Amino acid sequence: MEGVELMDFGVSDYDETYLLQRELFEKLLDGKKTGNVTPKEYLLIGEHQPVITLGRRAKETNLLLSADIIEASGIKIRRIERGGDVTYHAPGQLIAYPILDLTRHRLGVKNYVTLLEEAIILLLRNYGIKGERVEGATGVWIDKGMDRERKICAIGIRCRNYCSMHGLALNVNTDLSGFNLINPCGFTDKGVTSMSKERGKVFDMNEIKREFSKILFGLIFPLQKILDFSK
């Protein structure tokens, strides 16, 4: 069936969501190879239990404590195939994993990443926060070029045969203390922040999910049918 299906995975264990991602990603790849049907695309959205993920080129030295000590505290560590370095996920953080055939939407990989950034920039603008891009540093930042420049959204994707998985993590109401365990995204001279820290309030995650999804689909898939959007 054609279209993009929104799947809200709630607050989940990282490993469970990763297995779901892989399953849907492989189905998309297989469908694209055979060409017999138009495989369904997905946007997986939700939050994760505490976990640190390291991308393909992440350095172990960006973990500021030993892996044994970190995992003993209840935080998982997972090395995965996305781009980017090391980041931290926890409840209160918006996670979005678009599983898409980029060629279907006439998108190159670089353009796709730019559009993910733009979706977050527009979302933040709706809540009175100025998000910006920083050259050479994928993601969305606050106070670009200033001494207190800080990251609010990390982006790391994997593409194979122009099909995408993994995605982005926006700090909404996140407890940022977990970032003290790492050099976020490999940086030692930049901070992290959240929407709640910037605005001094707690945000409704369901509202943030809805608004982000509408913005993303409006930017990338204006002609696509969105299935199960009300979930």
Tab-separated table of C-alpha atoms in Angstrom:
chain	number	residue	atom	x	y	z
A	1	MET	CA	0.000	0.000	0.000
A	2	GLU	CA	1.350	3.418	-0.919
A	3	GLY	CA	1.832	6.225	1.574
A	4	VAL	CA	3.783	7.182	4.672
A	5	GLU	CA	2.624	5.635	7.924
A	6	LEU	CA	3.221	7.351	11.236
A	7	MET	CA	4.090	4.924	14.047
A	8	ASP	CA	4.369	6.257	17.593
A	9	PHE	CA	6.505	3.852	19.639
A	10	GLY	CA	5.954	5.710	22.922
A	11	VAL	CA	8.788	5.564	25.459
A	12	SER	CA	10.631	2.465	24.360
A	13	ASP	CA	13.706	0.365	24.902
A	14	TYR	CA	16.259	1.318	22.239
A	15	ASP	CA	16.924	-2.270	21.150
A	16	GLU	CA	13.250	-2.983	20.459
A	17	THR	CA	12.858	0.109	18.304
A	18	TYR	CA	16.122	-0.592	16.491
A	19	LEU	CA	14.894	-4.076	15.513
A	20	LEU	CA	11.639	-2.563	14.235
A	21	GLN	CA	13.587	0.003	12.229
A	22	ARG	CA	15.745	-2.683	10.647
A	23	GLU	CA	12.734	-4.810	9.748
A	24	LEU	CA	10.912	-1.947	8.031
A	25	PHE	CA	14.112	-0.706	6.376
A	26	GLU	CA	14.869	-4.130	4.891
A	27	LYS	CA	11.285	-4.429	3.615
A	28	LEU	CA	11.644	-1.061	1.907
A	29	LEU	CA	14.943	-2.095	0.333
A	30	ASP	CA	13.567	-5.447	-0.845
A	31	GLY	CA	10.479	-3.812	-2.335
A	32	LYS	CA	12.609	-1.258	-4.160
A	33	LYS	CA	14.831	-4.008	-5.603
A	34	THR	CA	11.982	-6.129	-6.945
A	35	GLY	CA	9.928	-3.214	-8.210
A	36	ASN	CA	6.791	-5.371	-8.147
A	37	VAL	CA	5.035	-3.216	-5.558
A	38	THR	CA	5.448	0.256	-4.121
A	39	PRO	CA	6.677	-0.473	-0.592
A	40	LYS	CA	5.232	1.511	2.298
A	41	GLU	CA	7.331	4.183	3.981
A	42	TYR	CA	7.256	5.050	7.671
A	43	LEU	CA	7.938	7.745	10.208
A	44	LEU	CA	8.722	6.176	13.581
A	45	ILE	CA	8.412	8.685	16.382
A	46	GLY	CA	8.688	8.529	20.162
A	47	GLU	CA	11.160	8.607	23.059
A	48	HIS	CA	13.880	6.253	24.319
A	49	GLN	CA	14.866	4.895	27.680
A	50	PRO	CA	18.413	6.096	28.559
A	51	VAL	CA	20.975	4.989	25.985
A	52	ILE	CA	24.203	6.287	24.476
A	53	THR	CA	24.683	5.543	20.787
A	54	LEU	CA	27.911	5.765	18.837
A	55	GLY	CA	27.860	6.259	15.081
A	56	ARG	CA	30.127	4.628	12.525
A	57	ARG	CA	33.098	6.919	13.132
A	58	ALA	CA	32.546	7.628	16.826
A	59	LYS	CA	35.608	7.479	19.050
A	60	GLU	CA	35.473	5.582	22.329
A	61	THR	CA	37.413	8.482	23.888
A	62	ASN	CA	34.226	10.546	23.622
A	63	LEU	CA	32.840	8.424	26.467
A	64	LEU	CA	34.029	10.264	29.567
A	65	LEU	CA	33.626	7.258	31.878
A	66	SER	CA	34.284	3.595	31.193
A	67	ALA	CA	31.549	1.670	29.415
A	68	ASP	CA	31.238	-0.639	32.449
A	69	ILE	CA	30.561	2.255	34.819
A	70	ILE	CA	28.050	3.862	32.442
A	71	GLU	CA	26.126	0.639	31.895
A	72	ALA	CA	26.167	-0.131	35.622
A	73	SER	CA	24.250	3.133	36.101
A	74	GLY	CA	21.431	1.786	33.894
A	75	ILE	CA	22.387	3.524	30.642
A	76	LYS	CA	22.886	1.240	27.651
A	77	ILE	CA	25.685	1.809	25.130
A	78	ARG	CA	25.134	0.806	21.524
A	79	ARG	CA	27.377	1.182	18.463
A	80	ILE	CA	25.240	1.561	15.354
A	81	GLU	CA	25.576	2.213	11.638
A	82	ARG	CA	24.307	5.795	11.476
A	83	GLY	CA	26.506	8.747	10.634
A	84	GLY	CA	27.753	11.096	13.313
A	85	ASP	CA	29.619	10.557	16.553
A	86	VAL	CA	28.233	9.909	20.042
A	87	THR	CA	24.940	11.126	21.499
A	88	TYR	CA	22.610	10.478	24.404
A	89	HIS	CA	18.903	9.598	24.333
A	90	ALA	CA	16.463	9.698	27.238
A	91	PRO	CA	12.781	10.340	27.956
A	92	GLY	CA	11.714	13.877	27.136
A	93	GLN	CA	13.620	13.792	23.848
A	94	LEU	CA	11.752	13.650	20.544
A	95	ILE	CA	13.117	10.787	18.422
A	96	ALA	CA	12.178	10.599	14.739
A	97	TYR	CA	13.219	7.781	12.394
A	98	PRO	CA	11.981	8.354	8.817
A	99	ILE	CA	12.241	5.144	6.765
A	100	LEU	CA	11.983	6.489	3.252
A	101	ASP	CA	12.910	5.916	-0.367
A	102	LEU	CA	14.661	9.200	-1.128
A	103	THR	CA	14.602	8.640	-4.876
A	104	ARG	CA	10.810	8.460	-4.748
A	105	HIS	CA	10.846	12.028	-3.443
A	106	ARG	CA	13.704	13.226	-5.673
A	107	LEU	CA	15.983	13.855	-2.710
A	108	GLY	CA	19.729	13.430	-2.456
A	109	VAL	CA	21.234	12.522	0.901
A	110	LYS	CA	22.587	16.021	1.584
A	111	ASN	CA	19.258	17.633	0.656
A	112	TYR	CA	17.454	15.192	2.913
A	113	VAL	CA	19.603	16.088	5.926
A	114	THR	CA	19.070	19.784	5.187
A	115	LEU	CA	15.308	19.224	5.156
A	116	LEU	CA	15.418	17.415	8.497
A	117	GLU	CA	17.256	20.410	9.918
A	118	GLU	CA	14.719	22.773	8.369
A	119	ALA	CA	11.812	20.859	9.918
A	120	ILE	CA	13.350	21.338	13.378
A	121	ILE	CA	14.162	25.004	12.731
A	122	LEU	CA	10.542	25.656	11.749
A	123	LEU	CA	9.231	23.702	14.737
A	124	LEU	CA	11.402	25.672	17.142
A	125	ARG	CA	10.319	28.941	15.553
A	126	ASN	CA	6.712	28.059	16.377
A	127	TYR	CA	7.719	27.970	20.048
A	128	GLY	CA	9.772	31.156	20.087
A	129	ILE	CA	13.199	29.534	19.791
A	130	LYS	CA	15.697	30.504	17.081
A	131	GLY	CA	17.392	27.373	15.770
A	132	GLU	CA	20.193	27.607	13.197
A	133	ARG	CA	22.631	25.514	11.187
A	134	VAL	CA	26.349	25.621	11.929
A	135	GLU	CA	28.703	24.970	9.032
A	136	GLY	CA	30.466	21.636	9.388
A	137	ALA	CA	28.270	20.542	12.298
A	138	THR	CA	25.118	18.655	11.303
A	139	GLY	CA	22.058	19.333	13.439
A	140	VAL	CA	20.365	22.417	14.862
A	141	TRP	CA	22.017	24.904	17.189
A	142	ILE	CA	21.154	27.865	19.423
A	143	ASP	CA	23.177	31.125	19.574
A	144	LYS	CA	25.221	30.334	16.485
A	145	GLY	CA	28.706	31.825	16.528
A	146	MET	CA	28.547	32.888	20.175
A	147	ASP	CA	30.594	31.607	23.109
A	148	ARG	CA	27.500	29.855	24.467
A	149	GLU	CA	26.648	28.107	21.168
A	150	ARG	CA	24.777	24.915	22.056
A	151	LYS	CA	23.108	22.025	20.277
A	152	ILE	CA	19.410	21.319	20.632
A	153	CYS	CA	18.955	18.651	17.940
A	154	ALA	CA	21.292	15.892	16.755
A	155	ILE	CA	20.932	14.257	13.329
A	156	GLY	CA	22.488	11.007	12.177
A	157	ILE	CA	21.194	8.850	9.341
A	158	ARG	CA	22.041	5.755	7.372
A	159	CYS	CA	21.295	5.478	3.648
A	160	ARG	CA	21.561	2.372	1.493
A	161	ASN	CA	20.420	2.388	-2.114
A	162	TYR	CA	18.933	5.812	-1.268
A	163	CYS	CA	16.690	4.349	1.428
A	164	SER	CA	16.992	5.964	4.843
A	165	MET	CA	16.865	4.887	8.472
A	166	HIS	CA	17.852	6.450	11.813
A	167	GLY	CA	17.143	10.184	11.970
A	168	LEU	CA	17.088	12.877	14.646
A	169	ALA	CA	16.830	13.576	18.361
A	170	LEU	CA	15.409	16.890	19.581
A	171	ASN	CA	15.823	17.787	23.249
A	172	VAL	CA	12.359	18.860	24.378
A	173	ASN	CA	12.038	18.203	28.130
A	174	THR	CA	15.198	16.096	28.380
A	175	ASP	CA	17.202	15.802	31.600
A	176	LEU	CA	20.496	16.988	30.122
A	177	SER	CA	22.701	15.538	32.860
A	178	GLY	CA	23.288	12.394	30.781
A	179	PHE	CA	25.247	14.460	28.276
A	180	ASN	CA	27.891	14.963	30.986
A	181	LEU	CA	28.952	11.374	30.314
A	182	ILE	CA	30.045	12.118	26.741
A	183	ASN	CA	31.526	14.693	24.408
A	184	PRO	CA	28.224	15.254	22.555
A	185	CYS	CA	28.674	14.631	18.828
A	186	GLY	CA	32.417	14.615	19.482
A	187	PHE	CA	32.590	18.296	20.458
A	188	THR	CA	34.513	19.374	23.550
A	189	ASP	CA	33.867	23.125	23.232
A	190	LYS	CA	30.085	23.273	22.733
A	191	GLY	CA	27.119	22.706	25.019
A	192	VAL	CA	23.681	21.150	24.722
A	193	THR	CA	20.275	22.556	25.537
A	194	SER	CA	16.576	21.721	25.362
A	195	MET	CA	13.332	23.471	24.510
A	196	SER	CA	12.318	23.444	28.169
A	197	LYS	CA	15.627	24.972	29.247
A	198	GLU	CA	15.384	27.702	26.627
A	199	ARG	CA	11.780	28.613	27.398
A	200	GLY	CA	11.561	27.760	31.083
A	201	LYS	CA	8.544	25.470	30.722
A	202	VAL	CA	7.608	21.840	30.169
A	203	PHE	CA	6.218	21.041	26.730
A	204	ASP	CA	3.467	18.581	25.803
A	205	MET	CA	5.312	15.811	23.945
A	206	ASN	CA	2.213	14.681	22.059
A	207	GLU	CA	1.761	18.208	20.751
A	208	ILE	CA	5.439	18.392	19.743
A	209	LYS	CA	5.128	15.056	17.919
A	210	ARG	CA	2.069	16.248	16.002
A	211	GLU	CA	3.593	19.587	15.064
A	212	PHE	CA	6.895	18.072	13.979
A	213	SER	CA	5.178	15.442	11.844
A	214	LYS	CA	3.014	18.027	10.099
A	215	ILE	CA	6.014	20.239	9.364
A	216	LEU	CA	8.194	17.373	8.126
A	217	PHE	CA	5.542	15.966	5.824
A	218	GLY	CA	4.694	19.443	4.578
A	219	LEU	CA	8.318	20.023	3.595
A	220	ILE	CA	9.206	16.688	2.080
A	221	PHE	CA	6.028	14.870	1.132
A	222	PRO	CA	3.316	17.420	0.274
A	223	LEU	CA	1.678	15.030	-2.202
A	224	GLN	CA	2.003	11.848	-0.132
A	225	LYS	CA	-0.875	10.203	1.664
A	226	ILE	CA	-0.187	10.030	5.395
A	227	LEU	CA	-1.674	6.947	7.021
A	228	ASP	CA	-2.743	6.618	10.649
A	229	PHE	CA	-1.710	10.196	11.436
A	230	SER	CA	-4.133	10.391	14.350
A	231	LYS	CA	-2.292	7.706	16.346
